CSV table of N, CA and C in Angstrom, one decimal:
chain,number,residue,atom,x,y,z
A,165,UNK,N,0.8,-1.2,0.0
A,165,UNK,CA,0.0,0.0,0.0
A,165,UNK,C,0.9,1.2,0.0
A,166,UNK,N,0.7,2.1,-0.9
A,166,UNK,CA,1.5,3.3,-1.0
A,166,UNK,C,0.9,4.5,-0.2
A,167,UNK,N,1.6,5.6,-0.3
A,167,UNK,CA,1.1,6.8,0.5
A,167,UNK,C,-0.2,7.3,-0.1
A,168,UNK,N,-1.0,7.7,0.8
A,168,UNK,CA,-2.3,8.3,0.4
A,168,UNK,C,-2.0,9.8,0.2
A,169,UNK,N,-2.7,10.4,-0.8
A,169,UNK,CA,-2.6,11.8,-1.0
A,169,UNK,C,-4.0,12.5,-0.8
A,170,UNK,N,-3.9,13.7,-0.3
A,170,UNK,CA,-5.1,14.4,0.0
A,170,UNK,C,-5.1,15.7,-0.7
A,171,UNK,N,-6.2,16.1,-1.2
A,171,UNK,CA,-6.3,17.4,-1.9
A,171,UNK,C,-6.5,18.5,-1.0
A,172,UNK,N,-6.5,19.7,-1.6
A,172,UNK,CA,-6.6,21.0,-0.9
A,172,UNK,C,-7.9,21.0,-0.1
A,173,UNK,N,-9.0,20.6,-0.7
A,173,UNK,CA,-10.3,20.7,-0.1
A,173,UNK,C,-10.4,19.8,1.1
A,174,UNK,N,-9.8,18.6,1.0
A,174,UNK,CA,-9.8,17.6,2.1
A,174,UNK,C,-9.1,18.2,3.3
A,175,UNK,N,-7.9,18.8,3.0
A,175,UNK,CA,-7.1,19.4,4.1
A,175,UNK,C,-7.8,20.6,4.8
A,176,UNK,N,-8.5,21.4,4.0
A,176,UNK,CA,-9.2,22.5,4.6
A,176,UNK,C,-10.4,22.0,5.4
A,177,UNK,N,-11.1,21.0,4.9
A,177,UNK,CA,-12.2,20.4,5.6
A,177,UNK,C,-11.7,19.7,6.9
A,178,UNK,N,-10.5,19.1,6.9
A,178,UNK,CA,-10.0,18.5,8.1
A,178,UNK,C,-9.7,19.5,9.2
A,179,UNK,N,-9.4,20.7,8.8
A,179,UNK,CA,-9.1,21.8,9.7
A,179,UNK,C,-10.4,22.4,10.3
A,180,UNK,N,-11.4,22.3,9.6
A,180,UNK,CA,-12.7,23.0,10.0
A,180,UNK,C,-13.2,22.7,11.4
A,181,UNK,N,-13.2,21.4,11.8
A,181,UNK,CA,-13.7,21.1,13.1
A,181,UNK,C,-12.8,21.7,14.2
A,182,UNK,N,-11.5,21.7,13.9
A,182,UNK,CA,-10.6,22.3,14.9
A,182,UNK,C,-10.8,23.7,15.1
A,183,UNK,N,-11.0,24.4,14.0
A,183,UNK,CA,-11.3,25.9,14.0
A,183,UNK,C,-12.6,26.2,14.5
A,184,UNK,N,-13.7,25.6,14.0
A,184,UNK,CA,-15.0,26.0,14.3
A,184,UNK,C,-15.6,25.4,15.6
A,185,UNK,N,-15.3,24.2,15.9
A,185,UNK,CA,-15.9,23.6,17.1
A,185,UNK,C,-14.9,23.3,18.2
A,186,UNK,N,-13.6,23.6,18.0
A,186,UNK,CA,-12.7,23.4,19.1
A,186,UNK,C,-12.3,22.0,19.3
A,187,UNK,N,-12.5,21.2,18.3
A,187,UNK,CA,-12.0,19.8,18.4
A,187,UNK,C,-10.5,19.7,18.4
A,188,UNK,N,-9.9,18.9,19.2
A,188,UNK,CA,-8.5,18.8,19.3
A,188,UNK,C,-8.0,18.2,18.0
A,189,UNK,N,-6.8,18.6,17.5
A,189,UNK,CA,-6.2,18.0,16.4
A,189,UNK,C,-6.0,16.5,16.5
A,190,UNK,N,-5.7,16.0,17.7
A,190,UNK,CA,-5.6,14.6,17.9
A,190,UNK,C,-6.9,13.9,17.6
A,191,UNK,N,-8.0,14.4,18.1
A,191,UNK,CA,-9.3,13.8,17.9
A,191,UNK,C,-9.7,13.9,16.4
A,192,UNK,N,-9.5,15.1,15.8
A,192,UNK,CA,-9.9,15.2,14.4
A,192,UNK,C,-9.1,14.3,13.5
A,193,UNK,N,-7.8,14.0,13.9
A,193,UNK,CA,-7.0,13.1,13.1
A,193,UNK,C,-7.5,11.7,13.2
A,194,UNK,N,-8.0,11.3,14.4
A,194,UNK,CA,-8.6,10.0,14.6
A,194,UNK,C,-9.9,9.9,13.8
A,195,UNK,N,-10.7,10.9,13.8
A,195,UNK,CA,-11.9,10.9,13.1
A,195,UNK,C,-11.7,10.7,11.6
A,196,UNK,N,-10.6,11.3,11.1
A,196,UNK,CA,-10.3,11.3,9.6
A,196,UNK,C,-9.4,10.1,9.2
A,197,UNK,N,-8.9,9.4,10.2
A,197,UNK,CA,-7.9,8.3,9.9
A,197,UNK,C,-6.6,8.8,9.2
A,198,UNK,N,-6.1,10.0,9.8
A,198,UNK,CA,-4.8,10.5,9.4
A,198,UNK,C,-3.9,10.6,10.6
A,199,UNK,N,-2.6,10.6,10.4
A,199,UNK,CA,-1.7,10.7,11.5
A,199,UNK,C,-1.8,12.1,12.1
A,200,UNK,N,-1.8,12.2,13.5
A,200,UNK,CA,-1.9,13.5,14.1
A,200,UNK,C,-0.8,14.5,13.6
A,201,UNK,N,0.4,14.0,13.4
A,201,UNK,CA,1.5,15.0,12.9
A,201,UNK,C,1.2,15.5,11.6
A,202,UNK,N,0.5,14.7,10.7
A,202,UNK,CA,0.1,15.2,9.4
A,202,UNK,C,-0.9,16.3,9.5
A,203,UNK,N,-1.9,16.1,10.3
A,203,UNK,CA,-3.0,17.1,10.5
A,203,UNK,C,-2.4,18.4,11.1
A,204,UNK,N,-1.5,18.2,12.1
A,204,UNK,CA,-0.8,19.4,12.7
A,204,UNK,C,0.0,20.2,11.6
A,205,UNK,N,0.6,19.5,10.7
A,205,UNK,CA,1.4,20.2,9.7
A,205,UNK,C,0.4,20.9,8.8
A,206,UNK,N,-0.7,20.3,8.4
A,206,UNK,CA,-1.7,21.0,7.6
A,206,UNK,C,-2.2,22.3,8.3
A,207,UNK,N,-2.5,22.2,9.5
A,207,UNK,CA,-3.0,23.3,10.3
A,207,UNK,C,-1.9,24.4,10.4
A,208,UNK,N,-0.7,24.1,10.6
A,208,UNK,CA,0.4,25.0,10.6
A,208,UNK,C,0.5,25.8,9.3
A,209,UNK,N,0.4,25.1,8.2
A,209,UNK,CA,0.5,25.8,6.9
A,209,UNK,C,-0.7,26.7,6.7
A,210,UNK,N,-1.9,26.2,7.0
A,210,UNK,CA,-3.1,27.0,6.8
A,210,UNK,C,-3.1,28.2,7.7
A,211,UNK,N,-2.6,28.1,8.9
A,211,UNK,CA,-2.6,29.3,9.8
A,211,UNK,C,-1.5,30.3,9.3
A,212,UNK,N,-0.4,29.8,8.7
A,212,UNK,CA,0.6,30.7,8.3
A,212,UNK,C,0.2,31.5,7.1
A,213,UNK,N,-0.6,31.0,6.2
A,213,UNK,CA,-1.0,31.7,5.0
A,213,UNK,C,-2.4,31.2,4.6
A,214,UNK,N,-3.5,31.7,5.3
A,214,UNK,CA,-4.8,31.2,5.0
A,214,UNK,C,-5.3,31.4,3.6
A,215,UNK,N,-4.8,32.5,2.9
A,215,UNK,CA,-5.3,32.8,1.6
A,215,UNK,C,-4.8,31.8,0.5
A,216,UNK,N,-3.6,31.2,0.8
A,216,UNK,CA,-3.0,30.3,-0.2
A,216,UNK,C,-2.6,29.0,0.4
A,217,UNK,N,-3.4,28.6,1.3
A,217,UNK,CA,-3.1,27.3,2.1
A,217,UNK,C,-3.3,26.1,1.2
A,218,UNK,N,-2.3,25.6,0.7
A,218,UNK,CA,-2.3,24.3,0.0
A,218,UNK,C,-1.1,23.5,0.6
A,219,UNK,N,-1.2,22.9,1.7
A,219,UNK,CA,-0.1,22.2,2.3
A,219,UNK,C,0.5,21.2,1.3
A,220,UNK,N,1.8,21.3,1.1
A,220,UNK,CA,2.4,20.3,0.2
A,220,UNK,C,3.1,19.2,1.0
A,221,UNK,N,3.3,18.1,0.4
A,221,UNK,CA,3.9,16.9,1.1
A,221,UNK,C,3.0,16.5,2.2
A,222,UNK,N,3.6,15.6,3.0
A,222,UNK,CA,2.9,15.1,4.2
A,222,UNK,C,1.4,14.7,3.9
A,223,UNK,N,1.3,14.0,2.8
A,223,UNK,CA,0.0,13.4,2.5
A,223,UNK,C,-0.7,14.3,1.5
C-alpha cells in the first residue's frame, strides 16, 4: 500500500472542526484516519497563509 494523497479541499475540511468547534487536532485526526502529525502540519501551513493554504507533502 502506497502513500495516500489528500487534496486541498480535504485538508481545509480536516481543519474546519478544529477551528469552528474546538475539536483537538488529535481527535480530528482519529476521526479522519490520518496521523496527528500530518494534520498538525496542515494546520500550521493553513494558519501561516490562510489565503494560499495548500499544504504540500505530508499526505
